[in-house]
mmCIF file of C-alpha atoms and ligand atoms in Angstrom:
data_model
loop_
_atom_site.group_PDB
_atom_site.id
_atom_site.type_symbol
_atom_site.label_atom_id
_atom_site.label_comp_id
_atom_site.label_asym_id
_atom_site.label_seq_id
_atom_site.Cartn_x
_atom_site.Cartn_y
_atom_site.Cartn_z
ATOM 1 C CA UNK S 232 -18.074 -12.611 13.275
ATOM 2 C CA UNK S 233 -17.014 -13.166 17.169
ATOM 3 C CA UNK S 234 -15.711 -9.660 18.248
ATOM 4 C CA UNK S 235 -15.701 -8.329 15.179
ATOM 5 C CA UNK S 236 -18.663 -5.475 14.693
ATOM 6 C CA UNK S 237 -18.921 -4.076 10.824
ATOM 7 C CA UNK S 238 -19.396 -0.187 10.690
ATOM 8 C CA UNK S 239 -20.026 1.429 7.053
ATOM 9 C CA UNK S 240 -18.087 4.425 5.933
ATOM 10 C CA UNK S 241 -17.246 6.273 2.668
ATOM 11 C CA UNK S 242 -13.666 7.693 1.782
ATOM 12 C CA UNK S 243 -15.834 10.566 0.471
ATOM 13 C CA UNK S 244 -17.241 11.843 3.450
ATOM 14 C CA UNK S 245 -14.529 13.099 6.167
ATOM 15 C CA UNK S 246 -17.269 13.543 8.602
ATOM 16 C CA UNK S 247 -17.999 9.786 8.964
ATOM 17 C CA UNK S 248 -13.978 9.376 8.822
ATOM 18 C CA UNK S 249 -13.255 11.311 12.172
ATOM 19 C CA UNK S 250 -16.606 10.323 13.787
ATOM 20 C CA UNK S 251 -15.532 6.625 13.386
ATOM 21 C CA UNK S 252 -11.736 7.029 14.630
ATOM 22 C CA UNK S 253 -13.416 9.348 17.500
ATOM 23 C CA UNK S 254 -15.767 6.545 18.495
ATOM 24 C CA UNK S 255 -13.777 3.596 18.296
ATOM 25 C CA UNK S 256 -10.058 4.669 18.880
ATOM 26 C CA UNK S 257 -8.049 1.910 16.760
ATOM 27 C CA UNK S 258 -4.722 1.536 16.988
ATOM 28 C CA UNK S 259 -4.163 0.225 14.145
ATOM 29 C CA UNK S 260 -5.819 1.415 10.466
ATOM 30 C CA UNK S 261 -5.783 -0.923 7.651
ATOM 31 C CA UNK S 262 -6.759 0.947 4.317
ATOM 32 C CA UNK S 263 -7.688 -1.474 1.708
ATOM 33 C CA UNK S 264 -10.921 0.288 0.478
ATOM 34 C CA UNK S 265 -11.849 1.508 -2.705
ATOM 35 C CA UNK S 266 -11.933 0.291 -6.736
ATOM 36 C CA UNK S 267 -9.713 -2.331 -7.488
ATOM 37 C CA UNK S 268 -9.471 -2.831 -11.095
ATOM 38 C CA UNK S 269 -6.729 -1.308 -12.718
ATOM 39 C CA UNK S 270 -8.964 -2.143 -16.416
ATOM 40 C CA UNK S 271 -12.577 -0.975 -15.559
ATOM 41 C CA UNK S 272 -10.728 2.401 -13.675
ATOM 42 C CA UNK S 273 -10.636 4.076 -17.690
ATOM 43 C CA UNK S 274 -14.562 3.830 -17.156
ATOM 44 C CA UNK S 275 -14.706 5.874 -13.795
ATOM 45 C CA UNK S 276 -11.662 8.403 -13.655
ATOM 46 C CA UNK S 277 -12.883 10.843 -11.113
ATOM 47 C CA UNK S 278 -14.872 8.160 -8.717
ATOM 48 C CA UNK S 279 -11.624 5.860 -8.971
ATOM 49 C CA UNK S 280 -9.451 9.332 -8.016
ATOM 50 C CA UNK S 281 -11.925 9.996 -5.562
ATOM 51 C CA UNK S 282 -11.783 7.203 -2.896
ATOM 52 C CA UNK S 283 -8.443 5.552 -4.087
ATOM 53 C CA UNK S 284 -6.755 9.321 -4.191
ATOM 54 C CA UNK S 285 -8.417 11.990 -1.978
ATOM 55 C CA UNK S 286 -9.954 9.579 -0.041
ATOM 56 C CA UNK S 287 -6.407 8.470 1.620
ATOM 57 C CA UNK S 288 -5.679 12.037 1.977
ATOM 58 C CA UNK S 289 -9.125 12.159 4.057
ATOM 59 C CA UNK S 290 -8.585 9.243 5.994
ATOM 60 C CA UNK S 291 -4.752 10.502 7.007
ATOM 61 C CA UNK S 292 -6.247 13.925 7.386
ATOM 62 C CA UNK S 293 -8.670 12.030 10.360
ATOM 63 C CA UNK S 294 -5.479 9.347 11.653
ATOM 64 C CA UNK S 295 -3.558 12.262 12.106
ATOM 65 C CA UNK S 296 -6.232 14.324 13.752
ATOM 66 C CA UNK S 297 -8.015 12.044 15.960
ATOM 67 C CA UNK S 298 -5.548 8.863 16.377
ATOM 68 C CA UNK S 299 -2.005 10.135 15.804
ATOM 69 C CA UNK S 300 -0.957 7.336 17.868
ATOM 70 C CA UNK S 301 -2.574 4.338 15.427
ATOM 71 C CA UNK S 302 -0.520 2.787 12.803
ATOM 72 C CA UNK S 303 -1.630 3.049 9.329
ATOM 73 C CA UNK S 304 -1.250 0.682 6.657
ATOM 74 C CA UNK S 305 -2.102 1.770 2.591
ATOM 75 C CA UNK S 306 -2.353 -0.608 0.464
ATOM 76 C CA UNK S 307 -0.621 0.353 -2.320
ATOM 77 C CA UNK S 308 -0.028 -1.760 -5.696
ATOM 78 C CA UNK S 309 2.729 -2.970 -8.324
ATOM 79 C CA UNK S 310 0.372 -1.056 -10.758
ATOM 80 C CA UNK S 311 2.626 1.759 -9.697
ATOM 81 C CA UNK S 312 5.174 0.309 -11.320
ATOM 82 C CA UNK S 313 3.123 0.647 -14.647
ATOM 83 C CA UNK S 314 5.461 -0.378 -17.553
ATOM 84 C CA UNK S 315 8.658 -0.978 -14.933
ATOM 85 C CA UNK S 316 12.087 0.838 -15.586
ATOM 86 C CA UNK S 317 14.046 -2.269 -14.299
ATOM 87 C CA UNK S 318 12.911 -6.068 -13.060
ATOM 88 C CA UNK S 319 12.210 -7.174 -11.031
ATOM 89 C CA UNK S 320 10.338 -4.264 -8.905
ATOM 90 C CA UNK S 321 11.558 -2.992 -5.261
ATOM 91 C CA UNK S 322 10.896 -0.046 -3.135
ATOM 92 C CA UNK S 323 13.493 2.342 -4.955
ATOM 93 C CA UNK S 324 12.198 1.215 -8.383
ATOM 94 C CA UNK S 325 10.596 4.328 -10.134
ATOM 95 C CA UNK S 326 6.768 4.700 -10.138
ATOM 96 C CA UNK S 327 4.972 5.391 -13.748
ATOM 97 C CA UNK S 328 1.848 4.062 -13.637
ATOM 98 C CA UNK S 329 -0.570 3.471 -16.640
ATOM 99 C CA UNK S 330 -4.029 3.903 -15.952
ATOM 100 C CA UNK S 331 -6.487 6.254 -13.146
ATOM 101 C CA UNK S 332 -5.972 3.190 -10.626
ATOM 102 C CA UNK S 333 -2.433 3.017 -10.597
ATOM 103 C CA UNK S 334 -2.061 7.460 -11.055
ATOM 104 C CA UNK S 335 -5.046 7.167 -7.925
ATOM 105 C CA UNK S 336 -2.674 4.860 -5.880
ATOM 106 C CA UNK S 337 0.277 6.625 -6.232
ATOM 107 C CA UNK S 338 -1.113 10.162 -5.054
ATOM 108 C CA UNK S 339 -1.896 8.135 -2.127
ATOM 109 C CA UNK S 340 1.431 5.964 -1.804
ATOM 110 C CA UNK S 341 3.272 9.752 -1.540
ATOM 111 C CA UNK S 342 0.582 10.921 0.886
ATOM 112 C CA UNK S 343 0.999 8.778 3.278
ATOM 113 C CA UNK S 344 5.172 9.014 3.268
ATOM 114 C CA UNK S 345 4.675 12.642 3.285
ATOM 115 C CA UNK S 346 2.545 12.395 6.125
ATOM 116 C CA UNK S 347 4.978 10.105 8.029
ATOM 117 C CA UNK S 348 7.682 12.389 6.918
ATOM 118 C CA UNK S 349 5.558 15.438 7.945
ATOM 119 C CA UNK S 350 3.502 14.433 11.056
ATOM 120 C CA UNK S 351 5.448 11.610 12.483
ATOM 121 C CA UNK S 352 2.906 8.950 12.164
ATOM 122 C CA UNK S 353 3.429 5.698 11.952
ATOM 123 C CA UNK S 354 2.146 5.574 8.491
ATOM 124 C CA UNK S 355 3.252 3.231 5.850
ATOM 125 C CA UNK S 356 2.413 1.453 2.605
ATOM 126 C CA UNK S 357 2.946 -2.207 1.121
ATOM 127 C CA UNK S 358 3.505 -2.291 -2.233
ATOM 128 C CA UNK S 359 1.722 -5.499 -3.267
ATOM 129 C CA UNK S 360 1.390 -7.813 -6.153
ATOM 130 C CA UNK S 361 -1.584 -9.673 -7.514
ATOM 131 C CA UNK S 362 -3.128 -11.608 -4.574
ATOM 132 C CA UNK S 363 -5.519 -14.441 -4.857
ATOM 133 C CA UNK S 364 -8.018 -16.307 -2.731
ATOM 134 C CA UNK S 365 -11.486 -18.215 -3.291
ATOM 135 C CA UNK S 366 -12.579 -15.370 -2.225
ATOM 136 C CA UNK S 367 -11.785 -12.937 -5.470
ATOM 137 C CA UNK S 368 -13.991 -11.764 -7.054
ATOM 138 C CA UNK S 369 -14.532 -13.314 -10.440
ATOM 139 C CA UNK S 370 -13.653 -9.924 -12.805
ATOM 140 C CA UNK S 371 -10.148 -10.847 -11.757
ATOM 141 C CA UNK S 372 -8.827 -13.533 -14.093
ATOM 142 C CA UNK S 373 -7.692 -16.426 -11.620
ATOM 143 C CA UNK S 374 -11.706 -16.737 -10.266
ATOM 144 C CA UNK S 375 -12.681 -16.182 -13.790
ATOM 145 C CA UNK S 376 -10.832 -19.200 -14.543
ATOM 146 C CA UNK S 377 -11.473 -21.418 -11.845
ATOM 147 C CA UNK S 378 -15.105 -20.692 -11.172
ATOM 148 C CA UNK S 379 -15.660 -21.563 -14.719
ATOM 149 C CA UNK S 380 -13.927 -24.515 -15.063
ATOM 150 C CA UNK S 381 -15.686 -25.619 -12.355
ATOM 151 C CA UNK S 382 -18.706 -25.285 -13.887
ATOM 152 C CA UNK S 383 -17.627 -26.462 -16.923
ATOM 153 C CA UNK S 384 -16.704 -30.018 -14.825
ATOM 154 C CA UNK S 385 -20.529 -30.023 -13.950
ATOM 155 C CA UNK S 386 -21.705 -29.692 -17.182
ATOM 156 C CA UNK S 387 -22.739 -26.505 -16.283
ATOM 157 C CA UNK S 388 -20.885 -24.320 -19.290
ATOM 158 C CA UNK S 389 -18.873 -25.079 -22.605
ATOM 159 C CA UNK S 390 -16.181 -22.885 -22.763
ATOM 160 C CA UNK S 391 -14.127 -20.388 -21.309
ATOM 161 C CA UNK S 392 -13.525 -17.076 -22.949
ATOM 162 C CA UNK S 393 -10.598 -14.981 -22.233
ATOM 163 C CA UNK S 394 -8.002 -12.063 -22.904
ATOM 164 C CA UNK S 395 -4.214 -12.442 -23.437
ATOM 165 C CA UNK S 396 -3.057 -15.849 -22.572
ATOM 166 C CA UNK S 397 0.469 -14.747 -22.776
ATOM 167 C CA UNK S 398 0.233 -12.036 -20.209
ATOM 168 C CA UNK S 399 2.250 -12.980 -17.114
ATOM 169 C CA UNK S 400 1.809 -11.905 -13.458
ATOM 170 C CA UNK S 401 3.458 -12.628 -9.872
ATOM 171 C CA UNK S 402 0.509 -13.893 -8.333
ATOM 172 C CA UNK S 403 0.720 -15.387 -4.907
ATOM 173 C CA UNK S 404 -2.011 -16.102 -1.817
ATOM 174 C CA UNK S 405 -3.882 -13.396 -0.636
ATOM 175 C CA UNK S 406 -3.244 -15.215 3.351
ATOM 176 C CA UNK S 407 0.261 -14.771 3.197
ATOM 177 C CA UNK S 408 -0.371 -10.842 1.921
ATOM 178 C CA UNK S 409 -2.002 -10.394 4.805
ATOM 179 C CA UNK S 410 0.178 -11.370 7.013
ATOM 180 C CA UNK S 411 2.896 -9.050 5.411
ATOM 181 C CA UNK S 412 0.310 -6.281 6.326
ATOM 182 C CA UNK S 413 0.417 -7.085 10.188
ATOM 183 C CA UNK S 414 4.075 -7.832 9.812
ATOM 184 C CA UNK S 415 4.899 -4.064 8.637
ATOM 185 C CA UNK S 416 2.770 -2.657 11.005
ATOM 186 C CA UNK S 417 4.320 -4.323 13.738
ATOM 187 C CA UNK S 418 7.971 -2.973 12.363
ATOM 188 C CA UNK S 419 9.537 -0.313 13.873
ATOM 189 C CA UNK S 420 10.359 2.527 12.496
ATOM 190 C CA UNK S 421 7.631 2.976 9.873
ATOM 191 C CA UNK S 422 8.622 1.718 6.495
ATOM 192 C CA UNK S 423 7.800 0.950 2.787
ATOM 193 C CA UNK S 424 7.830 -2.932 1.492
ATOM 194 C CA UNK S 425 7.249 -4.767 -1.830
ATOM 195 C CA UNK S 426 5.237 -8.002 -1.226
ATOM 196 C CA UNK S 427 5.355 -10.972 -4.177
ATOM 197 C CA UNK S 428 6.496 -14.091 -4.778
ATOM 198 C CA UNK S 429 9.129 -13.031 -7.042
ATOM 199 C CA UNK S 430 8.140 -15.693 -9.804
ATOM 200 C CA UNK S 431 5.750 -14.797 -12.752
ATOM 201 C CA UNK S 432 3.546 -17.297 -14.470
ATOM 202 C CA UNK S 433 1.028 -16.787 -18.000
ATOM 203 C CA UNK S 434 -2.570 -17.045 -17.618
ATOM 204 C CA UNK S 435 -2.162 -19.871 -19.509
ATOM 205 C CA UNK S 436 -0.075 -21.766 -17.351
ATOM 206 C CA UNK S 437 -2.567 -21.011 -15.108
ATOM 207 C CA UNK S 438 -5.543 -22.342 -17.223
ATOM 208 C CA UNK S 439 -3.677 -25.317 -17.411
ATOM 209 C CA UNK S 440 -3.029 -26.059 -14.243
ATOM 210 C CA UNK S 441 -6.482 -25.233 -12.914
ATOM 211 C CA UNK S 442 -8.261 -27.651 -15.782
ATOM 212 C CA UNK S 443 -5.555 -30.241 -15.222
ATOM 213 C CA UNK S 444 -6.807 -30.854 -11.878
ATOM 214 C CA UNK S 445 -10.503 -31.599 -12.636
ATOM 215 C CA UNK S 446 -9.313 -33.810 -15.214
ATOM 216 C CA UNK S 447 -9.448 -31.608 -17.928
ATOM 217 C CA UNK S 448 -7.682 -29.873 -20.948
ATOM 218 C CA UNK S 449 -7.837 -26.652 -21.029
ATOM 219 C CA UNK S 450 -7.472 -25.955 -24.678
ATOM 220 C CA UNK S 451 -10.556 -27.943 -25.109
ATOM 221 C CA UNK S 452 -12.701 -24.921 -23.245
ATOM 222 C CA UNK S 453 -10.506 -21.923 -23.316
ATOM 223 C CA UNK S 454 -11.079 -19.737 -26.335
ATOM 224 C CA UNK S 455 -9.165 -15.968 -26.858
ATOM 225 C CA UNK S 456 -11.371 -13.281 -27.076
ATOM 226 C CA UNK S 457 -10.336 -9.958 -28.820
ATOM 227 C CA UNK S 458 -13.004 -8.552 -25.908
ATOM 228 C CA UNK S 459 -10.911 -8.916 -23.286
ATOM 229 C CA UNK S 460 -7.381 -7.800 -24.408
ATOM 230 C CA UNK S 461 -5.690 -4.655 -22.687
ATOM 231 C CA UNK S 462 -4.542 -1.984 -25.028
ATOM 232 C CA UNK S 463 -1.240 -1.884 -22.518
ATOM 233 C CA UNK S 464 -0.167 -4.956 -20.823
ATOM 234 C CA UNK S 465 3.430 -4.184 -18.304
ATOM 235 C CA UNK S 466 5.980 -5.858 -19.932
ATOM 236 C CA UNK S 467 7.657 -7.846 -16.519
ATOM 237 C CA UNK S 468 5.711 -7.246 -13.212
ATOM 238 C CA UNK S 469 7.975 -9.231 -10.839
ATOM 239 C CA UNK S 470 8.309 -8.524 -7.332
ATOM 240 C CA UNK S 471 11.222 -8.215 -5.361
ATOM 241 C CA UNK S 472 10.728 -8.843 -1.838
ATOM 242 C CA UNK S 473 14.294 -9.290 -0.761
ATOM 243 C CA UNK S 474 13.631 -6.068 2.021
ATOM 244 C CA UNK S 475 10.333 -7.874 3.267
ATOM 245 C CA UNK S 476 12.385 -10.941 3.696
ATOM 246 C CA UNK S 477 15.439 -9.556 5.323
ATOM 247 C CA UNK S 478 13.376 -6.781 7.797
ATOM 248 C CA UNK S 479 10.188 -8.888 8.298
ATOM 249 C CA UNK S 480 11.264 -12.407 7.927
ATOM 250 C CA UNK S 481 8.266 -12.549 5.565
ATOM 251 C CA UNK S 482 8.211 -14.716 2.296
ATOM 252 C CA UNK S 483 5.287 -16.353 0.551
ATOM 253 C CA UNK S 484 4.294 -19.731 1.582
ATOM 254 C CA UNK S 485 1.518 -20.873 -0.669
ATOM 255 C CA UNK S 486 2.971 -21.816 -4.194
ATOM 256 C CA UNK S 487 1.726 -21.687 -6.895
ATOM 257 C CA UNK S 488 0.160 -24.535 -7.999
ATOM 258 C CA UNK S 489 -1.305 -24.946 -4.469
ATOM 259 C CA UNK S 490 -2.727 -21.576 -4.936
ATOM 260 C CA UNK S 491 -4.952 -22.678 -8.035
ATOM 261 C CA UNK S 492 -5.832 -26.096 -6.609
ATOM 262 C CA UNK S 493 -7.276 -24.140 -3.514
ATOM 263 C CA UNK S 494 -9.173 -22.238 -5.591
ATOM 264 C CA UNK S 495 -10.535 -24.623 -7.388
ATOM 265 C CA UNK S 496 -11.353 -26.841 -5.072
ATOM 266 C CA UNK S 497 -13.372 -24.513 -3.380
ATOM 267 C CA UNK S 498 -15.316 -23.377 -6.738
ATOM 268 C CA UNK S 499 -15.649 -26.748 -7.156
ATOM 269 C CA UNK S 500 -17.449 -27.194 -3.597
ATOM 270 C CA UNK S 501 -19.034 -24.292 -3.861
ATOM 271 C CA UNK S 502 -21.357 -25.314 -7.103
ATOM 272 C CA UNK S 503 -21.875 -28.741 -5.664
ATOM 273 C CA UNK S 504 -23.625 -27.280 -2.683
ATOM 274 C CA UNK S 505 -25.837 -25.131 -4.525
HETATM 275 O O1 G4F Y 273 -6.794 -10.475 -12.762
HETATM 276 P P1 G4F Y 273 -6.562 -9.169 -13.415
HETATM 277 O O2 G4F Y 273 -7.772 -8.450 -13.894
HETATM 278 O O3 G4F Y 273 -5.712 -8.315 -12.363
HETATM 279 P P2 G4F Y 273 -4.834 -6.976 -12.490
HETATM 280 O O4 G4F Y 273 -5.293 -6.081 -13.592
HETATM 281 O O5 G4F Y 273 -3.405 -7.382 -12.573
HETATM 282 O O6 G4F Y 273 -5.134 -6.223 -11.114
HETATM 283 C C1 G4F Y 273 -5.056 -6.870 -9.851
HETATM 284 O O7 G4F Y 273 -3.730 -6.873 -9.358
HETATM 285 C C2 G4F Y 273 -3.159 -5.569 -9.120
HETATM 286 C C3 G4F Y 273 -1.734 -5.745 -8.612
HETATM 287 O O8 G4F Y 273 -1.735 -6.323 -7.345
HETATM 288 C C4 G4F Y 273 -4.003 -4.796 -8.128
HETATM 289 F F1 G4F Y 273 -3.482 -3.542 -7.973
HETATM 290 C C5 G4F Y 273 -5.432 -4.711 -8.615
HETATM 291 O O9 G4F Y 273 -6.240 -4.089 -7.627
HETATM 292 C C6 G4F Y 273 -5.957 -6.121 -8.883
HETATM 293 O O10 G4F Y 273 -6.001 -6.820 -7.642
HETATM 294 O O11 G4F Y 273 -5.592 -9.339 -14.672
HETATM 295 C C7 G4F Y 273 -4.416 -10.125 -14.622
HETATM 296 C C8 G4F Y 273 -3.924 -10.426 -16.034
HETATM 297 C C9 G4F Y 273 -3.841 -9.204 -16.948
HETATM 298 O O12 G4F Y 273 -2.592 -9.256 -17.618
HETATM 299 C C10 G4F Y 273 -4.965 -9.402 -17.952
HETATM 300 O O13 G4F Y 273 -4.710 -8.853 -19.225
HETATM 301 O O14 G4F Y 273 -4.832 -11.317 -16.680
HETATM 302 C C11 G4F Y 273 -4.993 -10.909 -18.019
HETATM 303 N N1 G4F Y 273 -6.269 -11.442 -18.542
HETATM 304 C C12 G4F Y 273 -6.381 -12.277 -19.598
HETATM 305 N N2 G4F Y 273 -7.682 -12.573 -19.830
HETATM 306 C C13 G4F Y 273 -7.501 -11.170 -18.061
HETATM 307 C C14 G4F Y 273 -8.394 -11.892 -18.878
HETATM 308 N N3 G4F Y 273 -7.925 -10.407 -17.010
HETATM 309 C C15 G4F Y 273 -9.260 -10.368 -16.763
HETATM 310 N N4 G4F Y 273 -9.695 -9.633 -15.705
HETATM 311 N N5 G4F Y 273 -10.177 -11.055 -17.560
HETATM 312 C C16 G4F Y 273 -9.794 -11.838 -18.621
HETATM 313 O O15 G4F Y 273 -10.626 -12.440 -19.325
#
């Protein structure tokens, strides 16, 4: 970990909030805790509202209390967007969101303007589309996809079982949504960005690609399962990151096709070294 030192803390508990900020005086905050799928959040209302809702509120309460000085970043969601009013999304695009995650998020998306507004912090939130990495967890449908067509390369499963192939999403690389992060912060004055790639692709074309380069067909493996449909898909989640490109000089780099091979490379890798 080199400098880095890992302290635990719960959005829950205030007490632990200020006792860290006291202790360790950042100066800058990046919130990226809590629940993070918009589908299981039905399942847990109040915990999801809890630490992705009140929780912010919490953690602003402490910024603003102990560390008015740090910059704050909130990572906020295109599930805000819900079913959109217009496409693609930017910052002035109107919020209804369609399930506790995305209501959770956007309690805390006006918190922490309000507090900027209010306090004067430099508090802000990115407004981010689907991100992906090797590192996702695999109840998010890109690792899903490419852990298991990994495996099924090794002989190791026989098929692939899946929701709405049709559905579409901006997905880009989680390293070049991080960097956005640091860029905002570093912005001054404090301000609101959306962060995506601006270009939507179907699961499908995802499935296809990620097969296709372990020498495989998908529609060999990959059977639709009535299981995993959502009872609301958003019609056209598209980004719009025009602002982020014009304020921050930011766009993504990773496209998308590189974005599946890296991931399943690395899946790959990962279940040959077992
Ligand atoms: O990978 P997903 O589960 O991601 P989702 O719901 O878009 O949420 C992610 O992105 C949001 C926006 O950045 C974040 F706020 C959130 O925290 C999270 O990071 O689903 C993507 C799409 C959906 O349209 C879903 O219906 O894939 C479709 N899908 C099709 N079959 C599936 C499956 N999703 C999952 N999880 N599993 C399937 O079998």
């Amino acid at each position: 970990l080199g400098d880095m030192s890992i302290i635990k803390g719960d959005l829950r508990e205030s007490e632990g909030l200020l006792a860290c900020l006291e202790e360790h005086q950042p100066d800058e905050i990046y919130n990226l805790a809590g629940p993070s799928s918009p589908a299981a959040s039905w399942d847990e209302v109040a915990m999801v509202g809890d630490i992705a809702g009140l929780g912010v509120g919490r953690l602003l309460d402490a910024v603003r209390n102990v560390t008015p000085k740090a910059r704050f970043y909130q990572a906020s969601s295109s599930e805000l967007f819900g079913n959109p009013v217009e496409v693609p999304q930017r910052e002035t695009t109107p919020f209804q969101p369609r399930n506790p995650y995305g209501i959770s998020k956007l309690y805390a998306h006006w918190l922490t303007v309000r507090y900027r507004e209010r306090y004067g912090i430099h508090a802000l939130s990115g407004i981010l589309f689907n991100h992906e990495s090797p590192r996702r967890g695999d109840i998010f449908v890109t690792r899903k996809i490419t852990r298991r067509a990994a495996e099924i390369k090794l002989g190791l499963a026989a098929e692939l079982r899946l929701g709405n192939l049709d559905a579409r999403r901006d997905w880009g690389y989680a390293g070049d949504y991080v960097l956005a992060m640091w860029l905002m912060l570093q912005h001054q004055p404090a301000d609101d960005f959306v962060i995506g790639t601006g270009v939507t692709h179907s699961v499908r074309e995802f499935c296809e690609l990620a097969f296709a380069r372990l020498d495989l067909d998908y529609r060999d493996y990959v059977v639709q399962d009535e299981a995993y449909f959502r009872p609301v898909e958003p019609a056209q989640l598209v980004a719009d990151s025009s602002k982020a490109q014009r304020v921050l000089g930011w766009q993504a780099e990773v496209s998308f096709s590189e974005l599946v091979y890296r991931m399943v490379d690395v899946d790959l890798k990962l279940l040959q070294n077992v």
